[in-house]
Coordinates of C-alpha atoms and ligand atoms in Angstrom, one line a residue:
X716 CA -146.4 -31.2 -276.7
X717 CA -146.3 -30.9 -280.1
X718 CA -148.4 -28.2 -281.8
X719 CA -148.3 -29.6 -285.7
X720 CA -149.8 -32.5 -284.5
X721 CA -152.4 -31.4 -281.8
X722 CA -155.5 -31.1 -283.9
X723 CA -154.5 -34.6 -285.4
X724 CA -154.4 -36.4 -282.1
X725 CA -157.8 -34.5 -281.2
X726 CA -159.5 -35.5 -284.1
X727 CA -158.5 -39.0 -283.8
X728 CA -159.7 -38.9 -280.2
X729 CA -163.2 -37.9 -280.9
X730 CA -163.2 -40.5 -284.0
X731 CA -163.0 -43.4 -281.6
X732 CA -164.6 -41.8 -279.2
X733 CA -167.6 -42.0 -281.7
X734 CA -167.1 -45.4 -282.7
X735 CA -166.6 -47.0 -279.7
X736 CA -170.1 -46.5 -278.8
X737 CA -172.5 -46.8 -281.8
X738 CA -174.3 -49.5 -282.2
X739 CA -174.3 -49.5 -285.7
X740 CA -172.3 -47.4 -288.1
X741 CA -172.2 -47.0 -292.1
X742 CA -168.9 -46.4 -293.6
X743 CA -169.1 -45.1 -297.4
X744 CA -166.4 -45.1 -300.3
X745 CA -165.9 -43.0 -303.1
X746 CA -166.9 -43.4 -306.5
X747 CA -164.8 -45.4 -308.8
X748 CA -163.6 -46.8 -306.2
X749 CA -159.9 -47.9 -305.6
X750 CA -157.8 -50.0 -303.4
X751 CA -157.3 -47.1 -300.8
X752 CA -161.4 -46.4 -300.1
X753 CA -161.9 -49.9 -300.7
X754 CA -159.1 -51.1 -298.5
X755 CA -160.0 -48.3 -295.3
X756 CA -163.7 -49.4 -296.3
X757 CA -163.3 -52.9 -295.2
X758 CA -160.5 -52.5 -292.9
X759 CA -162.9 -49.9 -290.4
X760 CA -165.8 -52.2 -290.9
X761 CA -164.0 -55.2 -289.9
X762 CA -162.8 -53.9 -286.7
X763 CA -166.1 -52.4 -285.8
X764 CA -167.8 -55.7 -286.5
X765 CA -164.7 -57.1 -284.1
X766 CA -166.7 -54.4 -281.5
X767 CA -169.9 -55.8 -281.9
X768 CA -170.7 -52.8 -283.7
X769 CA -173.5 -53.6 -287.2
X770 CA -172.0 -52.1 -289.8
X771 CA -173.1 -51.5 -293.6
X772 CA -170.2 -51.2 -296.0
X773 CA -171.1 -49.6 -299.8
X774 CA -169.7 -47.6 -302.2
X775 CA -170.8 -44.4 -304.5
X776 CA -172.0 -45.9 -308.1
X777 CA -172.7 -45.7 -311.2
X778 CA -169.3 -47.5 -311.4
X779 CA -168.9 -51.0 -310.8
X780 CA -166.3 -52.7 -307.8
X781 CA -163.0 -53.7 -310.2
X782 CA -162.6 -56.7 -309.9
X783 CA -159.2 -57.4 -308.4
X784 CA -160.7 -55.0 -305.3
X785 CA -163.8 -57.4 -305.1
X786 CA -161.1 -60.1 -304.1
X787 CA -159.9 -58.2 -300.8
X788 CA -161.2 -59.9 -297.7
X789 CA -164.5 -58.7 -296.3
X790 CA -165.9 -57.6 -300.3
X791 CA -168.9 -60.1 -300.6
X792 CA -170.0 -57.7 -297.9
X793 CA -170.0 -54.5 -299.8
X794 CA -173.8 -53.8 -300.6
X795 CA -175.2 -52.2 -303.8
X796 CA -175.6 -48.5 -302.8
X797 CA -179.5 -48.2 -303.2
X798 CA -179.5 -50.8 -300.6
X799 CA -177.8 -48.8 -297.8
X800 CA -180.4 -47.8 -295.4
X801 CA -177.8 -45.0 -293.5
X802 CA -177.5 -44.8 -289.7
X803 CA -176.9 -42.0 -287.4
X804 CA -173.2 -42.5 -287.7
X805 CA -171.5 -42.2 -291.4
X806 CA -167.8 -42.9 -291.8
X807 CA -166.5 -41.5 -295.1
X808 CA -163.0 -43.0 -296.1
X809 CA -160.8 -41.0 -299.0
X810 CA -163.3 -38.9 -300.4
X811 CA -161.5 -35.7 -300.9
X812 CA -164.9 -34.1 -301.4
X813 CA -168.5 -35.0 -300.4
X814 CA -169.5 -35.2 -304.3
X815 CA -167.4 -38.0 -304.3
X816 CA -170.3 -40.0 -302.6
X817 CA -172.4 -39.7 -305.4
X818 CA -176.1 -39.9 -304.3
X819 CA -174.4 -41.1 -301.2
X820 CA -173.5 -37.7 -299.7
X821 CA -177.4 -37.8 -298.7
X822 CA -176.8 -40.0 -296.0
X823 CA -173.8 -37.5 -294.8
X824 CA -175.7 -35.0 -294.6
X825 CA -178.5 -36.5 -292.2
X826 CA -175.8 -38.5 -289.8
X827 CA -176.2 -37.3 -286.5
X828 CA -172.0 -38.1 -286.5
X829 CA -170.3 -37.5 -290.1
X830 CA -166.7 -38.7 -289.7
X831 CA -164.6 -37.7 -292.5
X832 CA -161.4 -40.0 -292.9
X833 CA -159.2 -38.6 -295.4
X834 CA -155.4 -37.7 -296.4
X835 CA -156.2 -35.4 -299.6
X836 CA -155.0 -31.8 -298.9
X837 CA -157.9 -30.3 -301.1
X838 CA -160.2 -32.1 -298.6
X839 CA -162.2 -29.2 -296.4
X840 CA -163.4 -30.9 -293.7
X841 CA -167.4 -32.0 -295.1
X842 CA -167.9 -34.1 -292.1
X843 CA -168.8 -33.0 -288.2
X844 CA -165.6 -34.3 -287.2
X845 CA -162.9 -34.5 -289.8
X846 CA -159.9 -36.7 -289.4
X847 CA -157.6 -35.2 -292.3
X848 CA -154.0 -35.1 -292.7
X849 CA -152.4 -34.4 -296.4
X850 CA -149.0 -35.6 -294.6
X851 CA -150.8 -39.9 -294.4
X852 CA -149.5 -41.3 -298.2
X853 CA -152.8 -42.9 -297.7
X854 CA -156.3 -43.0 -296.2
X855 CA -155.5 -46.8 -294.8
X856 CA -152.7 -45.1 -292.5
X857 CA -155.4 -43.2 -290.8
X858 CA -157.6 -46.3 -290.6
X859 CA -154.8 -48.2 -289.2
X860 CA -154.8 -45.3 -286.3
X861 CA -158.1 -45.3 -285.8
X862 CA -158.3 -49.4 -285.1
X863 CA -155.2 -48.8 -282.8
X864 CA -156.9 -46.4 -280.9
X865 CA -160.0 -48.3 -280.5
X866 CA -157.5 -51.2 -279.3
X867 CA -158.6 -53.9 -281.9
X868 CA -155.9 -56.4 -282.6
X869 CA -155.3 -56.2 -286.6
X870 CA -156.0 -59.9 -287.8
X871 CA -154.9 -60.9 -291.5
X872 CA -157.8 -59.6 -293.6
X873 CA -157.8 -56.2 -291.4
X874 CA -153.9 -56.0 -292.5
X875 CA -154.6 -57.3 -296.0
X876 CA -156.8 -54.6 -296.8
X877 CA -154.6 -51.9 -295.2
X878 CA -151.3 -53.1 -297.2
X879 CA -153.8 -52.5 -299.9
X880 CA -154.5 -49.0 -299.3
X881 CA -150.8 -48.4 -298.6
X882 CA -149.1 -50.4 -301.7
X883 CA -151.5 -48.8 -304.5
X884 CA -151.6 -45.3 -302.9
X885 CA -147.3 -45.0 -302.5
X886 CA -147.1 -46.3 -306.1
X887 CA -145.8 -49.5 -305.2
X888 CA -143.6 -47.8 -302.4
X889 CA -141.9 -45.6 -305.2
X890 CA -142.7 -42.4 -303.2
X891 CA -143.6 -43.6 -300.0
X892 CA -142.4 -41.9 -296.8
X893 CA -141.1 -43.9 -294.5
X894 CA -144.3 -44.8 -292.0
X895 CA -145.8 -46.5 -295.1
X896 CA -142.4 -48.9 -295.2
X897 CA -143.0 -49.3 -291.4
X898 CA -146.8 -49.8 -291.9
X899 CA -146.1 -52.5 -294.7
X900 CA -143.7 -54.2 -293.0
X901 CA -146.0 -54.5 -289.9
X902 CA -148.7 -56.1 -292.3
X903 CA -146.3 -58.2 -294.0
X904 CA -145.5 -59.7 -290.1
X905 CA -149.4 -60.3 -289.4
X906 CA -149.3 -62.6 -292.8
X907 CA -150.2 -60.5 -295.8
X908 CA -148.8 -62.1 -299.1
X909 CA -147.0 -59.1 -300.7
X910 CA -146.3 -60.2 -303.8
X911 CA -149.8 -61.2 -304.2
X912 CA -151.5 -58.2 -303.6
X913 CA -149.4 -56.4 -305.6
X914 CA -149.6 -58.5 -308.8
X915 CA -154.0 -58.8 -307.8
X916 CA -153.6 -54.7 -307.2
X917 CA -151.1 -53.4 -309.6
X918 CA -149.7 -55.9 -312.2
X919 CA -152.6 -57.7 -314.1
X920 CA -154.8 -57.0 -317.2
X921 CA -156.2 -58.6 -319.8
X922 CA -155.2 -59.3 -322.9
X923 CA -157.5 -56.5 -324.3
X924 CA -155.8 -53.6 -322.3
X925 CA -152.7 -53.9 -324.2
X926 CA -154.7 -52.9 -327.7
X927 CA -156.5 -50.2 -325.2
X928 CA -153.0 -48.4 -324.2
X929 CA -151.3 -48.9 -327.7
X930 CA -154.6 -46.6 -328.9
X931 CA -153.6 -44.1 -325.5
X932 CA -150.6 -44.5 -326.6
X933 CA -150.9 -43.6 -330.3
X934 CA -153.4 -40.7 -329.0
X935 CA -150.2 -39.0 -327.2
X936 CA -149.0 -35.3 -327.8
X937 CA -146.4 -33.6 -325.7
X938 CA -146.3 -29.7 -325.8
X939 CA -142.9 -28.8 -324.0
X940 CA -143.1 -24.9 -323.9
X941 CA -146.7 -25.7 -321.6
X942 CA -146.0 -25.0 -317.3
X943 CA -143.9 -22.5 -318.6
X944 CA -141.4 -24.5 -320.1
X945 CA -141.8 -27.7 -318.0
X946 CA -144.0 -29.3 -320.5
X947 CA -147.1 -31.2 -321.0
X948 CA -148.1 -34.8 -322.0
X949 CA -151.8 -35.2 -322.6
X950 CA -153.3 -38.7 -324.1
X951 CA -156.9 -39.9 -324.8
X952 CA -158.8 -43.3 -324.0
X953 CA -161.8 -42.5 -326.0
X954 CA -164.8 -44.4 -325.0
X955 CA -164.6 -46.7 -328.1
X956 CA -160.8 -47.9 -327.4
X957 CA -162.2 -48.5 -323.7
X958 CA -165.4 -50.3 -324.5
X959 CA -164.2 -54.3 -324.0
X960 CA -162.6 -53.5 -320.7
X961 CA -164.5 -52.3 -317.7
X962 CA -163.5 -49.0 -316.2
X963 CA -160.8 -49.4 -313.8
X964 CA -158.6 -50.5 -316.6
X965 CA -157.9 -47.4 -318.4
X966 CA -156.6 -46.1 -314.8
X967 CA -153.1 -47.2 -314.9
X968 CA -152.7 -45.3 -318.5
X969 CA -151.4 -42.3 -316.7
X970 CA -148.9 -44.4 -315.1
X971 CA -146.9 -45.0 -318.0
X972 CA -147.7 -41.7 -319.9
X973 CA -146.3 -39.4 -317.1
X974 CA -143.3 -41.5 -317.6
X975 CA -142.1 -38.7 -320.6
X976 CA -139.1 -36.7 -319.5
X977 CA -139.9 -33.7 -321.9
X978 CA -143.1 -33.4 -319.3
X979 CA -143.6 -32.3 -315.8
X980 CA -147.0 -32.7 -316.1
X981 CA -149.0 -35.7 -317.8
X982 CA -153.0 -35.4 -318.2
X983 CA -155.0 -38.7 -319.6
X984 CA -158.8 -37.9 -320.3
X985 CA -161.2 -41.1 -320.1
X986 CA -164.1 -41.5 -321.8
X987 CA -166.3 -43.6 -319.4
X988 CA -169.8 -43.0 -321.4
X989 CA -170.1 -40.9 -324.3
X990 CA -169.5 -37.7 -324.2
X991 CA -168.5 -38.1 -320.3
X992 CA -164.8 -37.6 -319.2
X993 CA -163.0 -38.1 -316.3
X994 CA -159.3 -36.5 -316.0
X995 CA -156.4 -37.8 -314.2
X996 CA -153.4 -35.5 -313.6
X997 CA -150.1 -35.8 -312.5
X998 CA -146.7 -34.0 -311.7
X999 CA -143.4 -35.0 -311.1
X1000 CA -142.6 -32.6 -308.4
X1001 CA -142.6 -28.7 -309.3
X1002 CA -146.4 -27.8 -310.5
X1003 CA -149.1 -28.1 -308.0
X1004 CA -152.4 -29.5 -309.0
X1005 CA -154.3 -28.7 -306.6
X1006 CA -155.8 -25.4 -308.4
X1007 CA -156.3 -26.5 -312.0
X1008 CA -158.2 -29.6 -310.5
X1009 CA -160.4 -27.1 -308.5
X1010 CA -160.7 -25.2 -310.8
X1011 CA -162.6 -27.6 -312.7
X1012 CA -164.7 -28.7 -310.1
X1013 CA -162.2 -31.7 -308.8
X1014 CA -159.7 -32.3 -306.4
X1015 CA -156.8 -34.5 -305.1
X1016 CA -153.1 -33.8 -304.2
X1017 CA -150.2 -31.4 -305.1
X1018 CA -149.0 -34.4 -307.2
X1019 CA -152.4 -36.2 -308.6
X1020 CA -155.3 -35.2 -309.0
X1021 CA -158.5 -35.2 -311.3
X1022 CA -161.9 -33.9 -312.2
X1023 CA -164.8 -34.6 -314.2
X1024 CA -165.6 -33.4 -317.4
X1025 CA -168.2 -33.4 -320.4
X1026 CA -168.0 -32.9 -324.6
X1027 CA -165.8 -34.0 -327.2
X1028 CA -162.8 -34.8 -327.0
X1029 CA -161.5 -31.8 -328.8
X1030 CA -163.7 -29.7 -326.3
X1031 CA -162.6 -31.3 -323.0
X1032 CA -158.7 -30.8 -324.1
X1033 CA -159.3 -27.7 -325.5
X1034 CA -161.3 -26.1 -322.2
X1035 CA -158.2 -27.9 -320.3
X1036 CA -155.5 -26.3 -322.6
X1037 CA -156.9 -23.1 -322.1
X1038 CA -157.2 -23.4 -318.1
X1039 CA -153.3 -23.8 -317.6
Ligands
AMP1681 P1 -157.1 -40.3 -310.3 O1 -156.4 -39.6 -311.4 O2 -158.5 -40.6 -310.6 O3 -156.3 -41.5 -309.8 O4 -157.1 -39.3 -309.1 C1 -156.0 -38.6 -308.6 C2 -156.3 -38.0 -307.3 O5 -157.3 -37.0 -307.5 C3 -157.0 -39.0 -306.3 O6 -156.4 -38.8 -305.1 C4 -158.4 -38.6 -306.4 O7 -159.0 -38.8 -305.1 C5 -158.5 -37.2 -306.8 N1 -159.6 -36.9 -307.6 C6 -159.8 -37.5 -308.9 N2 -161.0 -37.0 -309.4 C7 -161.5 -36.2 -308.5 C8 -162.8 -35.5 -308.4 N3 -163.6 -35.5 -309.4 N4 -163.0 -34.8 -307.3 C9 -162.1 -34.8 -306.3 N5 -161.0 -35.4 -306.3 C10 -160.7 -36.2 -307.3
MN1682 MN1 -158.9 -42.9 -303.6
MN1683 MN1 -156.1 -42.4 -301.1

């Protein structure tokens, strides 16, 4: 038997256990919500309403659902999250924390079952049973495991959503390991138009975000003796710069800013509202994240990972400068 992957199996036992037999479940997803806790949303929901089970399916606001995730099979389902009512069993999918839920986390909190589903390592377990392994590339694999378990058959919009979670979360497969190749590949056989999804998921913008990123862009500064040597690229998408587009589009700026080779680490702030921020972080392979995103009240993994922040922008870079 192996040890490593006891508690795994055990949790994954009791999840279905759960599932099997409640009559009616609500599964929630994280605010600003992406393809992963969009895609485990709707592919849980699915096979539970396969189960006979009633589900309700929402997600934490203020933000709205982007619009290339309100295309994924199963979305015109997704209700407004002041219209969730909340039953006895709550399914959270990729929130690495429980104020990721927003003014959701109230209905975690009075579930009689809270299953936490969930592949970030900062993740502490919120829920009473917590299905969490930092080893899944994505929150979808889990969801896949789960509807295995519970011996659904995974039918095309089940596998759409999970190729979904698994093609946005591995960076288009750039640093996937190899279960999410063997996951995809298993979608792609039930049907699931690759090349779709990933041009709907990952490959389209409007014509606006181009002026957005050459602003991002513009904004960029790289200090190379920063992580002791390993350097630092920071750039800003102020609120104005951001305005036209809604806010999922300003997500994939980190994407090409942590492309800098003078940089291990790459840091885009994002000005949402006025004066609010939210901070996406990555690193290429030898800082860990983890602890500055903590630190500032956030999460994620060793590799990505963000937080929330408030100010100018000359006071949210400066109060991260001087945290690392
Ligand atoms: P992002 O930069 O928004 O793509 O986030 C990178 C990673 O950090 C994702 O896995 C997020 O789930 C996680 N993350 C981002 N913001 C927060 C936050 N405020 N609290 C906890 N985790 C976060
Ligand atoms: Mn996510
Ligand atoms: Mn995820």
């Amino acid at each position: 038997m192996s040890s490593t992957k006891a508690p795994f199996d055990e949790a994954l036992r009791s999840v279905a256990e759960v599932l099997s037999v409640a009559p009616a479940v609500t599964v929630l997803c994280h605010t600003r919500p992406d393809a992963d806790t969009i895609g485990s949303g709707l592919a849980i929901a699915e096979a539970l309403r396969r189960l006979g089970t009633a589900v309700e399916l929402s997600f934490a606001g203020p933000t709205e659902l982007p619009t290339a995730l309100a295309q994924l099979p199963g979305a015109d389902l997704i209700l407004d999250s002041k219209d969730v009512v909340g039953h006895p069993v709550v399914v959270a999918v990729d929130c690495a924390s429980i104020y990721r839920l927003e003014a959701l986390s109230a209905l975690v909190e009075s579930a009689t079952h809270s299953i936490v589903i969930d592949h970030h390592i900062s993740n502490e377990g919120f829920g009473t049973i917590n299905y969490v392994d930092p080893q899944a590339d994505c929150t979808a694999e889990l969801v896949l495991s789960i509807i295995d378990e519970l011996g659904v058959t995974v039918d095309l919009d089940m596998a759409t959503c999970i190729y979904a979670g698994v093609v946005t979360d591995t960076g288009s497969f750039k640093w996937g390991r190899p279960k999410s190749h063997l996951i995809a590949a298993r979608m792609l056989d039930v049907g699931v138009d690759g090349r779709r999804w990933t041009r709907t998921l990952l490959d389209t913008h409007r014509f606006a975000w181009l002026a957005m990123v050459s602003a991002a862009l513009d904004s960029a500064v790289l200090i190379e003796s920063a992580f002791d040597g390993r350097g630092l690229v920071y750039a800003i998408v102020d609120h104005d710069s951001a305005a036209a587009l809604s806010w999922e589009e300003s997500e994939s700026v980190v994407d090409i800013v942590r492309t800098t080779a003078e940089a291990e680490v790459a840091v885009v702030f994002k000005e949402g509202s006025p004066g609010q921020w939210t901070v996406s972080m990555r690193a290429k392979s030898e800082v860990d994240l983890v602890p500055i995103a903590v630190a500032h009240g956030g999460g994620g993994h060793q590799l990505a990972a963000g937080f929330g922040a408030s100010g100018t922008a000359a006071e949210v870079v400066r109060h991260f400068l001087a945290s690392v």
